[in-house]
Coordinates of C-alpha atoms and ligand atoms in Angstrom, one line a residue:
Chain A
M14 CA 174.0 158.6 167.3
I15 CA 171.1 157.8 164.8
R16 CA 169.0 160.4 163.7
V17 CA 165.5 159.7 162.1
E18 CA 163.9 162.5 160.3
N19 CA 160.3 162.5 159.3
V20 CA 160.2 158.8 158.2
W21 CA 157.1 157.7 156.3
K22 CA 156.5 154.0 155.0
S23 CA 153.5 152.5 153.5
F24 CA 152.5 149.2 152.2
D25 CA 149.8 149.3 149.5
E26 CA 148.9 152.7 150.3
Q27 CA 148.3 151.7 153.8
P28 CA 150.7 153.8 156.0
V29 CA 152.6 151.9 158.6
L30 CA 155.0 154.5 159.7
K31 CA 153.7 158.2 160.1
D32 CA 156.4 161.0 160.1
I33 CA 158.6 159.5 162.7
S34 CA 161.5 161.7 163.8
L35 CA 163.8 160.7 166.7
T36 CA 167.3 160.2 167.8
F37 CA 169.1 157.1 169.2
E38 CA 171.9 158.0 171.4
R39 CA 175.5 156.7 171.7
G40 CA 176.4 154.4 174.7
K41 CA 172.7 154.1 175.5
T42 CA 170.3 151.2 175.2
N43 CA 167.3 152.7 173.2
L44 CA 164.0 150.6 173.2
I45 CA 161.5 150.7 170.8
I46 CA 158.0 149.7 172.3
G47 CA 154.6 149.2 171.2
K48 CA 151.7 146.9 170.7
S49 CA 151.9 144.0 168.2
G50 CA 151.4 145.6 164.4
S51 CA 152.5 149.1 165.6
G52 CA 155.3 149.1 163.2
K53 CA 158.3 148.4 165.2
N54 CA 159.9 145.9 163.0
V55 CA 159.3 148.3 159.8
L56 CA 160.8 151.1 161.6
M57 CA 163.9 148.9 162.5
K58 CA 164.2 147.4 158.9
C59 CA 164.2 151.0 157.5
L60 CA 166.9 152.0 160.0
V61 CA 169.2 149.2 158.8
G62 CA 168.2 149.5 155.1
L63 CA 166.3 146.1 154.6
L64 CA 163.4 148.4 153.6
E65 CA 163.6 151.8 152.1
A66 CA 161.5 154.7 153.7
D67 CA 159.2 156.2 151.3
R68 CA 160.1 159.6 152.8
G69 CA 162.3 161.2 155.3
R70 CA 165.9 160.5 156.2
I71 CA 168.1 158.2 158.3
V72 CA 171.3 159.6 159.4
Y73 CA 174.3 157.8 160.9
G74 CA 176.6 160.1 162.8
D75 CA 176.7 162.8 160.1
L76 CA 176.4 160.3 157.2
D77 CA 173.0 160.5 155.4
F78 CA 172.1 156.8 155.2
S79 CA 169.0 157.3 153.1
A80 CA 170.9 159.1 150.2
M81 CA 173.5 156.4 149.9
G82 CA 173.9 153.9 147.3
Y83 CA 174.6 150.2 147.9
R84 CA 178.4 150.5 147.7
Q85 CA 178.6 153.7 149.9
R86 CA 176.4 151.8 152.5
R87 CA 179.0 149.4 152.8
V88 CA 181.0 151.6 155.0
I89 CA 178.2 152.2 157.5
R90 CA 177.3 148.3 157.3
K91 CA 180.6 147.4 158.6
E92 CA 179.9 149.2 161.8
L93 CA 176.5 147.7 162.2
G94 CA 175.5 144.6 164.2
M95 CA 172.2 143.1 164.5
L96 CA 170.5 140.5 166.4
F97 CA 167.5 138.6 164.9
Q98 CA 164.5 137.5 166.7
G99 CA 165.2 133.9 165.7
A100 CA 169.1 134.4 166.0
A101 CA 169.5 133.8 162.3
L102 CA 172.7 131.9 162.8
F103 CA 174.0 130.2 159.8
D104 CA 173.2 126.7 160.1
S105 CA 175.8 125.3 158.0
M106 CA 178.5 126.6 160.1
S107 CA 179.7 125.8 163.7
V108 CA 179.4 128.4 166.5
T109 CA 183.1 129.6 166.1
D110 CA 182.6 129.8 162.3
N111 CA 179.3 132.0 162.7
V112 CA 181.3 134.4 164.9
M113 CA 184.2 134.5 162.6
F114 CA 182.3 134.9 159.5
P115 CA 182.2 138.8 159.5
L116 CA 185.8 138.8 160.1
S117 CA 186.6 136.6 157.2
M118 CA 184.5 138.5 155.0
F119 CA 185.7 142.0 155.8
T120 CA 189.0 141.9 157.4
T121 CA 192.5 140.6 156.7
M122 CA 193.1 138.8 159.9
S123 CA 195.0 135.6 160.2
R124 CA 193.0 132.5 161.0
K125 CA 194.7 132.4 164.4
E126 CA 193.8 136.3 165.1
K127 CA 190.0 135.4 164.1
E128 CA 190.0 132.6 166.4
M129 CA 191.0 134.7 169.3
R130 CA 188.5 137.4 168.4
A131 CA 185.9 134.8 168.2
A132 CA 186.9 133.2 171.6
F133 CA 186.8 136.8 173.2
C134 CA 183.4 137.6 171.9
L135 CA 182.0 134.0 173.1
E136 CA 183.7 134.7 176.4
R137 CA 182.2 138.0 176.6
V138 CA 178.6 136.4 176.2
N139 CA 179.6 133.9 178.8
L140 CA 179.3 130.8 176.3
H141 CA 181.9 128.4 177.3
G142 CA 182.8 125.1 175.5
A143 CA 180.2 125.7 172.7
D144 CA 182.6 126.6 170.1
H145 CA 182.5 123.4 168.0
L146 CA 178.7 122.8 168.3
Q147 CA 176.2 123.4 165.2
P148 CA 173.3 125.8 165.8
S149 CA 171.0 123.0 165.8
E150 CA 172.6 121.7 168.8
L151 CA 172.0 124.9 171.0
S152 CA 169.3 126.1 173.0
G153 CA 167.3 129.3 172.4
G154 CA 169.3 131.2 174.9
M155 CA 172.8 130.0 173.7
K156 CA 171.6 130.8 170.0
K157 CA 170.9 134.5 171.1
R158 CA 174.2 134.8 172.8
V159 CA 175.9 133.4 169.8
A160 CA 174.2 135.8 167.7
I161 CA 175.3 138.7 170.1
A162 CA 178.9 137.4 170.0
R163 CA 178.5 137.4 165.9
A164 CA 176.9 141.0 166.1
I165 CA 179.9 142.2 168.1
S166 CA 182.8 140.5 166.4
I167 CA 183.4 143.4 164.1
S168 CA 183.2 145.7 166.8
P169 CA 180.1 147.6 165.7
K170 CA 179.2 151.2 166.8
Y171 CA 175.5 150.4 166.2
L172 CA 173.6 147.3 167.4
F173 CA 170.2 146.3 166.6
C174 CA 168.2 144.0 168.5
D175 CA 164.8 142.4 167.2
E176 CA 162.9 141.2 170.4
P177 CA 166.1 139.7 172.1
N178 CA 164.3 138.0 174.7
S179 CA 161.2 136.6 173.0
G180 CA 160.6 133.0 173.6
L181 CA 163.1 132.8 176.7
D182 CA 162.3 132.0 180.4
P183 CA 162.2 135.1 182.6
P184 CA 165.8 134.7 184.0
T185 CA 167.3 133.9 180.6
A186 CA 165.5 136.8 179.3
I187 CA 166.9 139.2 181.8
L188 CA 170.3 137.6 181.3
I189 CA 170.2 138.5 177.6
D190 CA 168.8 142.0 178.0
K191 CA 171.5 142.8 180.9
L192 CA 174.1 141.5 178.6
I193 CA 173.0 143.8 175.5
S194 CA 173.0 146.6 178.0
E195 CA 176.4 145.9 179.5
I196 CA 177.9 145.7 176.0
T197 CA 176.3 148.8 174.9
E198 CA 178.1 150.9 177.6
E199 CA 181.3 148.8 177.7
F200 CA 181.8 149.5 174.0
N201 CA 180.0 152.7 173.8
I202 CA 177.6 151.6 171.3
T203 CA 174.3 153.1 169.8
T204 CA 172.0 150.1 170.7
V205 CA 168.4 150.0 169.4
V206 CA 166.0 147.3 171.0
N207 CA 162.7 146.4 169.8
T208 CA 160.5 144.7 172.3
H209 CA 157.1 144.6 174.1
D210 CA 158.4 143.2 177.2
M211 CA 157.9 145.6 180.1
N212 CA 160.5 143.8 182.2
S213 CA 163.1 144.7 179.5
V214 CA 161.8 148.3 179.7
M215 CA 162.3 148.5 183.3
E216 CA 165.8 146.7 183.4
I217 CA 167.6 148.3 180.3
G218 CA 165.5 151.1 178.8
D219 CA 167.9 154.3 179.1
K220 CA 165.6 155.8 176.4
V221 CA 162.2 154.5 175.6
V222 CA 160.2 155.2 172.4
Y223 CA 156.6 154.3 172.2
I224 CA 155.2 153.7 168.7
Y225 CA 151.5 153.9 168.4
L226 CA 149.6 152.8 165.1
G227 CA 152.7 154.0 163.3
E228 CA 153.1 157.2 165.2
L229 CA 155.7 158.2 167.5
W230 CA 153.6 158.6 170.7
W231 CA 155.9 159.1 173.5
V232 CA 159.6 159.3 174.4
G233 CA 161.4 159.3 177.9
S234 CA 163.1 157.0 180.2
R235 CA 162.2 153.9 182.1
H236 CA 162.0 156.2 185.1
E237 CA 159.2 158.4 183.6
I238 CA 157.3 155.7 181.8
L239 CA 155.3 154.6 185.3
H240 CA 154.1 158.0 185.9
T241 CA 153.0 159.3 182.4
G242 CA 149.5 160.4 182.0
N243 CA 149.4 159.4 178.6
K244 CA 146.4 157.2 178.1
E245 CA 147.7 154.8 175.2
L246 CA 151.0 154.3 176.9
N247 CA 149.3 153.6 180.2
D248 CA 147.1 151.0 178.4
F249 CA 150.4 149.4 177.2
V250 CA 152.4 149.7 180.5
Y251 CA 149.5 148.5 182.7
A252 CA 148.2 145.8 180.5
T253 CA 149.3 143.0 182.9
E254 CA 147.8 142.2 186.2
L255 CA 151.4 142.0 187.6
M256 CA 152.0 145.8 186.6
R257 CA 148.5 146.9 187.9
T258 CA 149.1 145.3 191.1
L259 CA 152.6 146.9 191.6
K260 CA 151.1 150.4 190.6
K261 CA 148.8 150.1 193.7
Chain B
M9 CA 151.9 139.7 133.4
K10 CA 153.2 137.3 136.2
L11 CA 155.6 135.8 133.9
L12 CA 157.1 139.1 132.8
Y13 CA 157.4 140.0 136.4
H14 CA 159.2 137.0 137.5
I15 CA 161.6 137.2 134.1
G16 CA 162.3 140.8 134.8
R17 CA 163.1 140.2 138.5
Y18 CA 165.1 136.9 137.3
F19 CA 167.5 139.2 135.0
I20 CA 167.7 141.9 137.7
L21 CA 168.8 139.1 140.2
M22 CA 171.6 138.0 137.6
G23 CA 172.8 141.5 137.7
I24 CA 173.1 141.6 141.2
L25 CA 175.1 138.4 141.1
L26 CA 177.7 140.0 139.0
R27 CA 178.7 142.6 141.6
R28 CA 182.2 142.5 142.7
P29 CA 182.7 140.0 145.5
E30 CA 183.5 141.3 149.0
K31 CA 186.2 138.9 149.2
A32 CA 187.1 136.7 146.3
S33 CA 188.7 133.9 148.4
M34 CA 185.6 133.5 150.5
Y35 CA 183.7 132.9 147.0
R36 CA 186.4 130.3 145.8
R37 CA 186.1 128.3 149.0
K38 CA 182.4 128.2 148.7
I39 CA 182.7 126.9 145.1
V40 CA 184.7 124.1 146.2
V41 CA 182.3 123.1 149.0
E42 CA 179.2 123.5 146.5
M43 CA 181.0 121.1 143.8
D44 CA 181.1 118.7 146.5
L45 CA 177.6 119.0 147.9
L46 CA 176.0 119.5 144.3
G47 CA 178.1 117.3 142.2
L48 CA 179.8 114.5 144.1
E49 CA 176.8 113.7 146.1
S50 CA 174.8 113.4 142.7
L51 CA 177.3 110.7 141.3
G52 CA 175.5 107.8 142.7
I53 CA 172.2 108.4 141.2
V54 CA 173.6 109.5 137.8
A55 CA 175.8 106.3 137.6
I56 CA 172.8 103.9 138.4
I57 CA 170.5 105.9 136.0
S58 CA 173.1 106.0 133.2
V59 CA 174.0 102.1 133.3
F60 CA 170.1 101.1 133.2
M61 CA 169.4 103.5 130.5
G62 CA 172.3 102.6 128.3
A63 CA 171.0 99.0 128.8
V64 CA 167.4 99.7 127.9
V65 CA 168.2 101.9 125.0
T66 CA 170.5 98.9 123.5
I67 CA 167.6 96.2 124.0
Q68 CA 165.1 98.7 122.5
T69 CA 167.1 99.4 119.4
A70 CA 168.0 96.0 118.8
F71 CA 164.4 95.0 118.9
N72 CA 163.3 97.6 116.6
T73 CA 165.9 97.4 114.1
D74 CA 165.8 93.9 113.5
H75 CA 165.6 94.3 109.7
P76 CA 167.7 92.6 107.0
L77 CA 168.3 96.0 105.2
L78 CA 169.8 97.6 108.2
P79 CA 173.6 97.2 108.7
I80 CA 174.7 95.3 111.7
Y81 CA 176.5 98.3 113.5
A82 CA 173.1 100.0 113.7
V83 CA 172.5 99.0 117.2
G84 CA 175.6 100.4 118.8
F85 CA 175.6 103.2 116.6
A86 CA 172.1 104.3 117.3
T87 CA 172.7 103.7 121.1
R88 CA 175.8 105.8 121.2
Q89 CA 174.2 108.7 119.4
A90 CA 171.0 108.4 121.5
I91 CA 173.3 108.6 124.6
I92 CA 175.5 111.3 123.8
L93 CA 173.2 113.7 121.9
E94 CA 170.2 113.5 124.1
F95 CA 170.2 110.9 126.9
S96 CA 173.1 112.1 129.0
P97 CA 173.2 115.7 128.7
T98 CA 169.2 116.4 128.8
I99 CA 167.8 113.5 130.8
I100 CA 170.6 113.6 133.3
S101 CA 170.2 117.5 133.6
L102 CA 166.6 116.8 134.3
I103 CA 167.4 114.4 137.1
L104 CA 169.9 117.0 138.6
A105 CA 167.0 119.7 138.0
G106 CA 165.2 117.5 140.5
K107 CA 167.8 116.6 142.8
V108 CA 170.1 119.8 143.0
G109 CA 167.4 122.3 142.1
S110 CA 165.2 121.4 145.0
R111 CA 168.3 121.2 147.1
I112 CA 169.4 124.8 146.1
A113 CA 165.8 126.3 146.4
S114 CA 165.3 124.8 149.9
E115 CA 168.7 125.7 151.1
I116 CA 168.3 129.1 150.1
G117 CA 164.6 129.7 150.9
T118 CA 165.2 128.4 154.5
M119 CA 167.9 131.0 154.8
R120 CA 165.4 133.6 153.8
V121 CA 162.5 132.5 156.2
T122 CA 165.0 132.2 159.2
E123 CA 166.6 135.8 158.4
Q124 CA 169.9 134.6 157.4
I125 CA 169.8 136.5 154.1
D126 CA 168.8 139.5 156.1
A127 CA 171.9 138.9 158.4
L128 CA 174.2 138.6 155.3
E129 CA 172.8 141.9 153.8
I130 CA 173.0 143.6 156.9
M131 CA 176.8 142.9 157.4
G132 CA 177.2 144.3 153.9
V133 CA 177.7 140.8 152.1
N134 CA 175.9 140.7 148.7
A135 CA 173.9 137.8 149.7
A136 CA 172.4 136.9 146.2
G137 CA 176.1 136.9 145.1
Y138 CA 177.4 134.9 147.8
L139 CA 174.8 132.3 148.0
I140 CA 173.9 131.8 144.3
L141 CA 177.1 132.6 142.1
P142 CA 179.3 129.8 143.7
K143 CA 176.4 127.3 143.2
I144 CA 176.2 128.4 139.5
I145 CA 179.9 128.2 138.9
A146 CA 180.0 125.0 140.8
S147 CA 177.2 123.5 138.6
M148 CA 178.9 124.5 135.6
I149 CA 182.0 122.9 136.2
I150 CA 180.6 119.6 137.7
N151 CA 177.6 118.8 135.6
P152 CA 179.7 118.4 132.3
A153 CA 181.7 116.0 134.3
L154 CA 178.8 114.1 135.5
V155 CA 177.6 114.1 131.8
V156 CA 180.8 112.8 130.5
I157 CA 181.0 109.9 133.2
S158 CA 177.2 109.4 132.2
I159 CA 178.0 108.8 128.7
F160 CA 180.6 106.3 129.5
L161 CA 178.4 104.3 131.9
G162 CA 175.4 104.4 129.4
I163 CA 177.7 102.9 126.8
F164 CA 178.9 100.5 129.2
G165 CA 175.4 99.5 130.2
G166 CA 174.7 98.7 126.7
W167 CA 177.8 96.5 126.5
M168 CA 176.7 94.6 129.8
V169 CA 173.4 93.8 128.3
S170 CA 174.9 92.7 125.3
A171 CA 177.1 90.5 127.0
A172 CA 174.5 89.2 129.5
T173 CA 171.6 88.6 126.9
G174 CA 173.4 88.5 123.3
V175 CA 170.9 90.9 121.9
V176 CA 174.0 92.2 120.0
S177 CA 177.2 90.4 119.8
L178 CA 180.1 91.9 121.8
H179 CA 182.2 92.3 118.7
N180 CA 179.6 93.8 116.8
Y181 CA 178.6 96.3 119.5
I182 CA 182.3 97.3 120.0
Y183 CA 182.7 97.9 116.6
S184 CA 179.6 100.2 116.2
I185 CA 180.5 102.1 119.3
L186 CA 183.4 103.4 117.7
F187 CA 181.9 103.7 114.2
E188 CA 182.1 107.2 112.7
F189 CA 182.7 108.8 116.1
S190 CA 182.6 112.4 116.2
S191 CA 184.2 114.3 119.0
Y192 CA 181.9 117.3 118.0
D193 CA 179.0 115.4 119.4
V194 CA 180.5 115.1 122.9
M195 CA 181.5 118.9 122.6
Y196 CA 177.9 119.5 121.9
A197 CA 176.6 117.4 124.7
I198 CA 179.1 119.5 127.1
I199 CA 177.8 122.8 125.7
K200 CA 174.2 121.8 126.3
T201 CA 175.1 120.6 130.1
V202 CA 176.7 123.9 130.8
V203 CA 173.6 125.7 129.6
F204 CA 171.5 123.4 131.6
A205 CA 173.5 123.7 134.6
F206 CA 173.2 127.5 134.5
I207 CA 169.5 127.4 134.2
I208 CA 169.2 124.7 137.1
A209 CA 171.4 126.8 139.6
S210 CA 170.0 130.1 138.6
V211 CA 166.5 129.5 138.4
S212 CA 166.5 127.4 141.6
G213 CA 168.5 130.0 143.2
Y214 CA 165.9 132.9 142.1
F215 CA 163.0 130.8 143.5
G216 CA 164.7 130.4 146.8
F217 CA 166.0 133.8 147.2
Y218 CA 162.5 135.1 146.7
T219 CA 160.8 133.0 149.3
R220 CA 158.5 134.8 151.2
G221 CA 156.9 133.9 154.4
S222 CA 156.9 130.6 156.4
A223 CA 158.4 127.1 156.2
L224 CA 155.5 126.3 153.8
E225 CA 156.7 128.6 151.2
V226 CA 160.0 126.9 151.2
G227 CA 158.6 123.6 150.0
N228 CA 156.6 125.8 147.5
A229 CA 159.7 127.5 146.1
S230 CA 161.6 124.0 145.8
T231 CA 158.7 122.6 143.9
K232 CA 158.5 125.9 141.7
A233 CA 162.5 125.5 141.3
V234 CA 162.1 121.8 140.0
V235 CA 159.2 122.5 137.6
F236 CA 160.4 125.6 136.0
S237 CA 164.1 124.7 135.6
S238 CA 162.8 121.3 134.0
I239 CA 160.6 123.4 131.7
Y240 CA 163.4 125.6 130.6
I241 CA 165.9 122.8 130.1
I242 CA 163.3 121.3 127.7
L243 CA 162.8 124.7 125.9
F244 CA 166.5 125.6 125.6
N245 CA 167.3 121.7 124.6
L246 CA 164.9 122.5 121.3
I247 CA 166.7 125.8 120.9
L248 CA 170.1 124.7 121.4
T249 CA 169.5 121.5 119.2
Q250 CA 168.5 123.7 116.3
L251 CA 171.5 126.0 116.7
L252 CA 174.2 123.4 117.3
L253 CA 173.2 120.6 114.8
I254 CA 172.1 122.5 111.7
Ligands
LIG324 N1 156.7 143.5 153.8 C1 155.3 144.2 154.1 N2 154.3 144.0 153.4 C2 153.2 144.5 153.7 N3 152.7 144.9 155.1 C3 153.6 144.8 155.9 C4 155.0 144.3 155.6 N4 155.8 144.3 156.7 C5 155.0 144.8 157.9 N5 153.9 145.2 157.1 C6 152.6 145.5 158.2 O1 153.2 146.6 158.7 C7 152.4 146.6 160.1 C8 153.4 146.6 161.3 O2 154.3 145.4 161.1 P1 155.5 145.2 162.0 O3 156.1 144.0 161.9 O4 156.4 146.5 162.0 O5 154.7 145.1 163.6 P2 155.6 145.0 164.9 O6 155.3 146.4 165.8 O7 156.8 144.6 164.7 O8 154.6 143.8 165.6 P3 155.0 142.8 166.5 O9 155.2 143.3 167.9 O10 153.9 141.7 166.5 O11 156.3 142.1 165.8 C9 151.5 145.4 160.1 O12 150.3 145.9 160.0 C10 152.0 144.6 159.1 O13 150.8 143.8 158.4
LIG325 MG1 157.8 142.6 165.5

């Protein structure tokens, strides 16, 4: 579980996150949604420590991440996987080497063990026969899957995904979403996904958090989101013709 | 003000580089790879430039010292000293600043804009250390080797042009090349090169690491890397020459 307590963040006196407090639950796919520029990425970067919140606390389990120094944070970092929007695969390494990288860096596994673990993770994301390809030889959907495999190779307790299905066709997008959601349940991970795709919300949103102009506006499940009276949220949910038609 | 900001941030980065590596064997492996990428791949251009510069320096010296009062070994001697003291360490380092510096900055800059550096940081890897330190160490090992090769090839270039055109007789050239040879001069060249190697890799690493924004910025970072490492090489060349040769 991750607890966010009264987090504030500004850039050049301009507040981007305003007093955000919420929890992300274990074994669930937690979605952060909101319009472009609402502060989703900034929130996620504060969660993983790529940015420091100006005020407030971020607590992993019962460890206060905000109060920790660089060295102490390593303990938490080892339990943390992240899927970046552009996959962020290391382009000087093959697919297998990418997946093995965290293992090489942080475990004392033998080469054989690492290869087996990498093969297991690649198998888990349904990627066959791509082991020796370079990232430049992969399609967008394959890159995302390799990135998921890399993120889960060290058996993380926490998984962060930044717009996991952006730039993918609808079937592939759903496939990636489903994969994330399955992995979350299967390995009992606390997963946080940042998205503005209503399809993802309806497919995998165990807990949905709506951020509006840097404020926490609404929290609920995917079942509740369609029937809320909240105006700003409704504007977001029913922004497309498709959703409006479905509503009728 | 801007300059002070950069200098401050540069030294903070150097401090971060010195954090204890997560796993020493990963860093060692990276150093070997970098020695290959940064050093061996520069061998060709270093060789070509050295031979031709050696030849040109010999011809120039021969034509400009054509005076009855100057001893016959002046040409070879002047050529040798020019190559060992300035041409090989400084000019070759400037060439490497262009070739290796832009390569380092664009590689690290690309990793920054495609979030690969964030990916490393999130895993708990000291990205600055893992990406920049092996490049610095590899350069400090391989650049002196390149410069020693360059010295030999430069002198060889002079020999070749002497043989081909007869601006100096071969016997004369060989004699004067060995005349009052001091190994301290070579030491001096190596010390300078090691300092320059550190400048090239660390300054280029700095600009690459702090690239912000898009792919366009990667080009910018790589240009800045070359310009600033060249300026610092020239500057430190003056300082080191003062310090080491007095
Ligand atoms: N490093 C930064 N420096 C200054 N301002 C920033 C920085 N990062 C983000 N911002 C600002 O914070 C606001 C929120 O940005 P953020 O990237 O979190 O939006 P988002 O919700 O992820 O949007 P999108 O859906 O388009 O990705 C924006 O107005 C942006 O300009
Ligand atoms: Mg975003």
